[in-house]
XYZ file of C-alpha atoms in Angstrom:
113
model
C -0.135 -0.080 -0.052
C 1.300 3.459 -0.686
C 0.077 6.966 0.543
C 0.273 10.212 -1.937
C 0.618 13.530 0.317
C -0.837 16.329 -2.351
C -0.034 20.123 -0.606
C -2.182 22.846 -2.561
C -0.177 26.545 -1.670
C -3.046 28.735 -3.528
C -2.211 32.574 -4.965
C -3.314 35.354 -3.504
C -6.636 35.830 -2.528
C -7.525 32.122 -4.796
C -7.820 29.968 -1.571
C -12.143 30.146 -1.651
C -11.350 28.961 -5.738
C -9.702 26.048 -4.705
C -11.452 24.957 -2.719
C -14.538 25.283 -4.476
C -12.667 24.055 -7.295
C -12.094 21.063 -5.277
C -15.585 20.159 -3.108
C -17.661 20.663 -6.552
C -14.780 19.210 -9.081
C -12.498 17.541 -7.769
C -13.723 14.914 -5.499
C -16.479 13.834 -7.528
C -14.173 12.967 -10.551
C -11.923 10.538 -8.073
C -14.989 8.961 -6.929
C -15.420 8.556 -11.042
C -11.943 7.640 -11.497
C -12.366 5.380 -8.732
C -9.692 6.438 -7.097
C -9.903 6.627 -2.488
C -8.988 10.198 -0.761
C -8.222 9.030 3.131
C -8.060 12.323 4.926
C -8.067 16.014 3.929
C -7.953 19.283 5.787
C -6.161 22.710 5.534
C -2.885 23.416 7.566
C -3.853 24.818 11.093
C 0.186 24.864 12.331
C 3.063 25.429 9.891
C 3.840 27.095 7.115
C 1.209 28.513 5.149
C -1.768 28.250 8.408
C -4.777 28.880 7.287
C -4.272 28.549 3.067
C -3.089 25.494 2.144
C -4.865 22.419 0.782
C -4.183 19.002 1.985
C -5.090 15.592 1.001
C -4.032 12.125 1.027
C -5.096 9.686 -1.371
C -4.602 5.488 -1.103
C -3.667 3.045 -4.175
C -2.217 -0.361 -3.756
C 1.203 0.955 -6.213
C 2.989 2.678 -7.671
C 1.205 1.416 -11.299
C -1.886 1.697 -9.910
C -0.800 5.492 -8.838
C -0.204 6.328 -12.185
C -2.704 4.716 -14.321
C -5.475 6.313 -12.547
C -3.926 9.579 -12.079
C -3.688 9.583 -15.593
C -7.458 8.969 -16.073
C -7.830 11.690 -13.723
C -6.022 14.358 -15.476
C -7.085 13.254 -18.996
C -10.421 13.351 -17.812
C -12.631 16.904 -19.906
C -14.489 17.736 -17.483
C -11.472 18.379 -15.130
C -9.531 19.953 -18.522
C -11.959 22.416 -18.398
C -12.907 23.060 -14.189
C -8.761 23.660 -14.319
C -9.085 25.903 -16.905
C -12.088 28.438 -16.615
C -11.265 28.730 -12.875
C -7.256 29.779 -14.509
C -9.310 32.653 -16.956
C -8.030 35.468 -14.871
C -4.936 34.209 -13.547
C -3.135 30.210 -12.032
C -5.007 29.191 -8.855
C -2.047 27.853 -7.090
C 1.348 29.209 -6.289
C 2.938 25.872 -5.338
C 2.560 22.007 -5.747
C 4.218 19.403 -3.745
C 3.384 15.863 -3.285
C 4.461 13.044 -2.051
C 4.984 8.936 -2.312
C 5.345 7.503 1.324
C 5.792 3.916 0.167
C 4.063 2.134 4.333
C 5.927 -1.250 3.305
C 8.064 -1.406 6.009
C 5.873 -0.849 8.616
C 2.784 -3.222 7.655
C 1.475 -4.654 11.301
C 2.976 -1.602 13.896
C -0.688 0.480 13.866
C -2.320 -2.938 14.537
C -0.250 -3.043 17.979
C -0.672 0.921 19.120
C -2.157 1.129 21.653
C-alpha cells in the first residue's frame, strides 16, 4: 500500500476558489475514477497556515497511482473546470506531493495503543 500526500498553496486571494474547485469538481472526479481519498483538510499550524489544502490518497502500488492519475488528468471535465477557473490567473502558488510506502511498517499500527 502506498499513500500520496498532496499540498496545494493557493495564489494570493484564491483559497476559496481552490476549495470550491476541489469540492465541486475534484472530489466527484476522484469517485468517477475510483480514487480513494483517506484524508483532507486545511493546515492550521505550520507553513501556510489557513492557506493550504492538504489531502492524502491511497493506492495499492505505483502502477495504480500512475494509471488513475492518468485517467483523471485526461478527463475533459477536469481540463475544462481548471481552465475556466484560471481565466483570470493561476490558482496555485505551489503544489507539492510526496508518495509514502508503508511496506516496512506493515502491522505496526495493529499494535498501537
